[in-house]
């Protein structure tokens, strides 16, 4: 009798029922932790206030965008439908503003990190200070389930929020403007929402990392906000000052040197998650953007000024998206290693 027949005869699916039962129990425990964390986030007043602010600001940005687009359609007269088809008018719901309020993308860039930090800065240290972490660890569940469940629950909340807001903006845009999106416009908005989730996941993992690293929630919150302010406000200024001192007007004598200098500045700027997100959203929601770096005259000679198809836009932002995901995974890996090595004692 060969080995396969012996395995069939032994019926190994029933030899280790205890192992299967343990796996099912662990899976149920993980989903129970995720459900508990998701419910706690929804019921938290801190998160409710942030969600309300994000929702109201997005509705306000939609109103300004619709007003601007409606004025453009009214000025175009009978050719409004043709303008909507030719100029990706539906995507302007997320990028256009009349100046009274920032657009949808600007609000996500500013408020998205705050939401991620608010969901993660006290994920572990609050449980430790309350004395509930040691009780969780005394249960027959793997230690990493606690950290993984907190991340998954916060990520699910972000997915529900931003897909709901994105579809709400599209639905109101269709009702008010009367111009339905094309399949490519819908796909671009869908990819933009996925990009928003990846961007906020970085700040969520950064908050979780500081929550594992520091015992006090206030310290982890201030550290996360300090990193956010550094990349949002100061990093661009530092890079521009360094570039001004390194590449003075006398050191650049030809076009090739100017392009190399500009490329070096862009590489330093792309170390910021905010800049990576800004480049990616600009390319996705503005199909006329054909390059994210400096081009020579030879490269632009003969180029047809037409919008890029979706697959080419995705190829163009693939390094930026990979960088965001890599930064997110690095933060989560560091938090995971620190949490698994920490000693947890009951108070």
Coordinates of C-alpha atoms in Angstrom, one line a residue:
X1 CA 0.0 0.0 0.0
X2 CA 1.5 3.4 -1.0
X3 CA 1.7 6.4 1.2
X4 CA -1.3 8.2 -0.2
X5 CA -3.6 5.2 0.4
X6 CA -2.3 4.9 4.0
X7 CA -3.1 8.6 4.6
X8 CA -6.6 8.1 3.2
X9 CA -7.1 5.1 5.4
X10 CA -5.9 6.8 8.5
X11 CA -8.2 9.8 7.8
X12 CA -5.9 12.4 9.2
X13 CA -8.7 15.0 9.2
X14 CA -10.0 13.3 12.4
X15 CA -6.7 12.4 14.0
X16 CA -6.0 15.8 15.5
X17 CA -9.4 17.3 16.5
X18 CA -7.8 19.1 19.4
X19 CA -5.6 21.1 17.0
X20 CA -8.5 22.0 14.8
X21 CA -10.6 23.0 17.8
X22 CA -7.7 25.2 19.1
X23 CA -7.4 26.9 15.7
X24 CA -11.1 27.6 15.6
X25 CA -11.0 29.0 19.1
X26 CA -8.1 31.3 18.3
X27 CA -9.8 32.5 15.2
X28 CA -13.0 33.2 17.1
X29 CA -11.0 35.0 19.8
X30 CA -9.3 37.2 17.2
X31 CA -12.6 38.2 15.6
X32 CA -14.1 38.8 19.0
X33 CA -11.2 41.2 19.8
X34 CA -11.6 43.0 16.5
X35 CA -15.4 43.4 17.1
X36 CA -14.8 44.7 20.6
X37 CA -12.2 47.2 19.4
X38 CA -14.3 48.3 16.5
X39 CA -17.3 48.9 18.8
X40 CA -15.1 50.8 21.3
X41 CA -13.9 53.1 18.5
X42 CA -17.4 53.8 17.3
X43 CA -18.6 54.6 20.8
X44 CA -15.6 56.8 21.7
X45 CA -16.5 60.5 21.9
X46 CA -13.1 61.4 20.6
X47 CA -13.6 59.4 17.5
X48 CA -17.2 60.5 17.0
X49 CA -16.1 64.1 17.1
X50 CA -13.4 63.5 14.6
X51 CA -15.7 61.6 12.3
X52 CA -18.3 64.4 12.5
X53 CA -15.6 67.0 11.7
X54 CA -14.3 65.0 8.7
X55 CA -17.9 64.4 7.4
X56 CA -18.9 68.1 7.7
X57 CA -15.7 69.4 6.1
X58 CA -16.0 67.0 3.2
X59 CA -19.6 68.0 2.6
X60 CA -18.5 71.7 2.7
X61 CA -15.8 71.0 0.2
X62 CA -18.3 69.2 -2.0
X63 CA -20.6 72.2 -1.9
X64 CA -17.8 74.6 -3.1
X65 CA -16.7 72.1 -5.8
X66 CA -20.3 71.7 -7.1
X67 CA -20.8 75.5 -7.1
X68 CA -17.6 76.0 -9.1
X69 CA -18.5 73.2 -11.6
X70 CA -22.1 74.3 -12.0
X71 CA -20.9 77.8 -12.8
X72 CA -18.6 76.4 -15.5
X73 CA -21.4 74.3 -17.0
X74 CA -23.8 77.2 -17.0
X75 CA -21.2 79.3 -18.8
X76 CA -20.7 76.6 -21.4
X77 CA -24.4 76.4 -22.2
X78 CA -25.5 73.5 -24.3
X79 CA -22.1 72.0 -24.4
X80 CA -22.1 71.2 -20.7
X81 CA -22.4 67.4 -21.2
X82 CA -19.6 67.4 -23.8
X83 CA -17.3 69.4 -21.4
X84 CA -18.0 66.9 -18.7
X85 CA -16.9 64.0 -20.9
X86 CA -13.8 65.7 -22.4
X87 CA -12.3 67.3 -19.2
X88 CA -12.9 64.6 -16.5
X89 CA -15.4 67.0 -14.9
X90 CA -16.5 64.4 -12.4
X91 CA -13.0 64.1 -10.9
X92 CA -13.1 67.9 -10.2
X93 CA -15.5 67.2 -7.3
X94 CA -12.5 66.1 -5.3
X95 CA -10.0 68.7 -6.5
X96 CA -11.8 71.9 -7.3
X97 CA -12.7 74.7 -4.9
X98 CA -14.0 78.3 -5.1
X99 CA -11.5 79.5 -2.6
X100 CA -13.8 79.7 0.5
X101 CA -13.0 76.2 1.6
X102 CA -10.2 73.7 0.6
X103 CA -11.1 70.8 -1.6
X104 CA -11.7 67.2 -0.6
X105 CA -8.1 66.1 -1.2
X106 CA -6.8 68.9 1.0
X107 CA -9.1 68.0 3.9
X108 CA -8.1 64.3 3.7
X109 CA -4.4 65.3 3.7
X110 CA -4.9 67.5 6.8
X111 CA -7.5 65.6 8.8
X112 CA -6.7 62.0 7.8
X113 CA -3.4 61.8 9.8
X114 CA -5.3 63.2 12.9
X115 CA -7.8 60.4 12.6
X116 CA -5.1 57.7 12.3
X117 CA -3.2 59.2 15.3
X118 CA -6.4 59.4 17.4
X119 CA -7.1 55.7 16.7
X120 CA -3.6 54.5 17.6
X121 CA -1.9 56.7 20.1
X122 CA -3.4 55.0 23.2
X123 CA -4.1 51.6 21.7
X124 CA -1.7 49.7 24.1
X125 CA -0.7 52.1 26.9
X126 CA -4.3 52.8 27.8
X127 CA -4.9 49.1 28.4
X128 CA -1.7 49.0 30.4
X129 CA -2.6 51.9 32.6
X130 CA -6.1 50.5 33.2
X131 CA -4.6 47.2 34.2
X132 CA -6.7 45.4 31.5
X133 CA -3.7 44.3 29.4
X134 CA -2.5 41.8 31.9
X135 CA -6.0 40.4 32.1
X136 CA -6.1 40.0 28.3
X137 CA -2.7 38.3 28.4
X138 CA -3.9 35.8 31.0
X139 CA -6.5 34.5 28.5
X140 CA -5.5 31.6 26.3
X141 CA -4.9 33.7 23.2
X142 CA -1.6 34.6 21.5
X143 CA -0.1 37.9 22.6
X144 CA 0.1 39.3 19.1
X145 CA -3.7 39.0 18.7
X146 CA -4.1 42.1 20.9
X147 CA -2.0 44.3 18.6
X148 CA -3.2 42.8 15.4
X149 CA -6.9 43.2 16.5
X150 CA -6.4 46.9 17.4
X151 CA -4.8 47.6 14.0
X152 CA -7.5 45.6 12.0
X153 CA -10.4 47.3 13.8
X154 CA -9.0 50.8 13.3
X155 CA -8.3 50.0 9.6
X156 CA -11.9 48.7 9.1
X157 CA -13.2 51.9 10.6
X158 CA -11.1 53.9 8.1
X159 CA -12.3 51.7 5.2
X160 CA -16.0 52.2 6.1
X161 CA -15.6 55.9 6.6
X162 CA -13.7 56.8 3.5
X163 CA -15.6 54.6 1.1
X164 CA -18.8 56.0 2.5
X165 CA -17.6 59.5 2.1
X166 CA -16.3 58.9 -1.4
X167 CA -19.5 57.2 -2.6
X168 CA -21.5 60.0 -0.9
X169 CA -19.6 62.7 -2.8
X170 CA -20.1 60.8 -6.1
X171 CA -23.8 60.3 -5.4
X172 CA -24.5 63.9 -4.6
X173 CA -22.4 65.0 -7.5
X174 CA -24.6 62.9 -9.9
X175 CA -27.8 64.2 -8.3
X176 CA -26.7 67.9 -8.4
X177 CA -24.8 68.0 -11.6
X178 CA -26.6 65.4 -13.6
X179 CA -23.4 64.1 -15.1
X180 CA -22.6 60.4 -14.3
X181 CA -19.0 59.3 -14.1
X182 CA -17.4 57.2 -16.7
X183 CA -15.9 53.8 -15.8
X184 CA -12.4 55.3 -15.8
X185 CA -13.5 58.2 -13.5
X186 CA -15.1 55.7 -11.1
X187 CA -12.0 53.5 -11.1
X188 CA -9.8 56.6 -10.5
X189 CA -11.9 57.6 -7.5
X190 CA -11.9 54.0 -6.2
X191 CA -8.1 53.9 -6.4
X192 CA -7.9 57.3 -4.7
X193 CA -10.0 56.0 -1.8
X194 CA -7.6 53.0 -1.4
X195 CA -4.7 55.4 -1.5
X196 CA -6.3 57.4 1.3
X197 CA -6.7 54.3 3.5
X198 CA -3.0 53.4 2.9
X199 CA -2.0 57.0 3.8
X200 CA -4.0 56.9 7.1
X201 CA -2.7 53.4 7.9
X202 CA 0.8 54.9 8.1
X203 CA -0.2 57.4 10.7
X204 CA -2.3 54.7 12.5
X205 CA 0.7 52.5 12.8
X206 CA 2.9 55.4 13.9
X207 CA 0.4 56.1 16.7
X208 CA 0.4 52.4 17.7
X209 CA 4.3 52.4 17.7
X210 CA 4.4 55.3 20.1
X211 CA 1.7 53.7 22.2
X212 CA 3.8 50.6 22.6
X213 CA 7.0 52.7 23.2
X214 CA 5.7 55.2 25.8
X215 CA 3.7 54.3 28.9
X216 CA 1.8 57.6 29.0
X217 CA -0.9 58.3 26.4
X218 CA -0.2 62.0 26.4
X219 CA 3.5 61.4 25.5
X220 CA 2.6 59.1 22.6
X221 CA 0.0 61.6 21.3
X222 CA 2.4 64.5 21.4
X223 CA 5.1 62.5 19.8
X224 CA 2.8 61.4 16.9
X225 CA 1.5 65.0 16.4
X226 CA 5.1 66.3 16.5
X227 CA 6.0 63.9 13.6
X228 CA 2.9 64.9 11.7
X229 CA 3.7 68.7 12.1
X230 CA 7.3 68.0 11.1
X231 CA 6.3 66.4 7.8
X232 CA 3.4 68.8 7.2
X233 CA 5.0 72.1 7.9
X234 CA 8.8 72.0 8.6
X235 CA 10.1 69.3 6.3
X236 CA 9.4 71.1 3.1
X237 CA 11.0 74.3 4.5
X238 CA 14.1 72.3 5.6
X239 CA 14.5 70.7 2.2
X240 CA 14.1 74.0 0.3
X241 CA 16.7 75.7 2.6
X242 CA 19.1 72.9 2.1
X243 CA 18.6 72.8 -1.6
X244 CA 19.1 76.6 -1.8
X245 CA 22.5 76.3 0.0
X246 CA 23.6 73.2 -2.0
X247 CA 22.5 74.2 -5.5
X248 CA 23.3 77.9 -5.7
X249 CA 22.8 79.7 -9.0
X250 CA 26.5 79.7 -9.7
X251 CA 27.0 76.0 -9.4
X252 CA 24.4 75.1 -12.1
X253 CA 25.7 75.9 -15.6
X254 CA 23.7 73.7 -17.9
X255 CA 20.3 72.0 -18.3
X256 CA 21.5 68.6 -17.3
X257 CA 22.9 69.9 -14.0
X258 CA 19.6 71.7 -13.3
X259 CA 17.6 68.5 -14.0
X260 CA 19.9 66.5 -11.7
X261 CA 19.6 69.1 -8.9
X262 CA 15.8 69.1 -9.3
X263 CA 15.7 65.3 -9.2
X264 CA 17.8 65.3 -6.0
X265 CA 15.3 67.7 -4.4
X266 CA 12.4 65.6 -5.4
X267 CA 14.1 62.5 -3.9
X268 CA 14.5 64.2 -0.6
X269 CA 10.9 65.5 -0.7
X270 CA 9.6 61.9 -1.3
X271 CA 10.9 60.9 2.1
X272 CA 7.8 62.6 3.4
X273 CA 4.6 60.6 3.4
X274 CA 2.6 63.8 2.9
X275 CA 4.5 64.5 -0.3
X276 CA 4.1 60.9 -1.5
X277 CA 0.3 61.2 -1.0
X278 CA 0.1 64.6 -2.7
X279 CA 1.9 63.3 -5.8
X280 CA -0.2 60.2 -6.0
X281 CA -3.5 62.0 -5.6
X282 CA -2.5 64.6 -8.1
X283 CA -1.7 62.0 -10.7
X284 CA -4.8 59.9 -10.0
X285 CA -7.4 62.7 -10.0
X286 CA -5.7 64.8 -12.7
X287 CA -5.2 62.6 -15.8
X288 CA -3.4 65.4 -17.6
X289 CA -0.4 65.0 -15.3
X290 CA 2.1 63.0 -17.4
X291 CA 5.3 63.1 -15.3
X292 CA 6.3 63.6 -11.7
X293 CA 9.8 64.8 -12.4
X294 CA 11.7 67.2 -14.5
X295 CA 11.9 66.5 -18.3
X296 CA 14.3 67.6 -20.9
X297 CA 13.4 69.4 -24.1
X298 CA 14.3 66.2 -26.0
X299 CA 11.9 64.1 -23.9
X300 CA 9.0 66.5 -24.5
X301 CA 9.6 66.9 -28.2
X302 CA 6.8 65.2 -30.1
X303 CA 4.7 64.4 -27.0
X304 CA 1.0 64.5 -27.6
X305 CA -0.8 66.7 -24.9
X306 CA -3.4 64.1 -24.0
X307 CA -4.6 62.6 -20.7
X308 CA -3.0 59.4 -19.5
X309 CA -5.1 56.3 -19.2
X310 CA -5.6 54.8 -15.8
X311 CA -3.1 52.0 -16.1
X312 CA -0.3 54.5 -17.0
X313 CA -1.3 56.7 -14.1
X314 CA -1.1 53.7 -11.8
X315 CA 2.3 52.8 -13.1
X316 CA 3.4 56.4 -12.6
X317 CA 2.4 56.4 -8.9
X318 CA 3.4 52.9 -8.2
X319 CA 6.8 53.9 -6.4
X320 CA 4.9 56.4 -4.2
X321 CA 2.3 53.8 -3.2
X322 CA 5.0 51.2 -2.6
X323 CA 6.8 53.8 -0.4
X324 CA 3.7 54.5 1.7
X325 CA 3.0 50.8 2.2
X326 CA 6.6 50.1 3.1
X327 CA 6.7 52.9 5.7
X328 CA 3.4 51.5 7.1
X329 CA 4.8 48.0 7.4
X330 CA 8.1 49.2 9.0
X331 CA 6.2 51.1 11.7
X332 CA 4.0 48.0 12.3
X333 CA 7.0 45.7 12.4
X334 CA 8.8 47.8 15.0
X335 CA 5.7 48.1 17.1
X336 CA 5.1 44.3 16.8
X337 CA 8.7 43.4 17.9
X338 CA 8.6 45.9 20.8
X339 CA 5.3 44.6 22.0
X340 CA 6.2 41.0 21.8
X341 CA 9.4 41.6 23.9
X342 CA 7.8 43.8 26.5
X343 CA 7.2 42.4 30.0
X344 CA 3.6 42.7 31.1
X345 CA 2.9 42.6 34.8
X346 CA -0.4 42.8 36.6
X347 CA -0.9 45.9 38.6

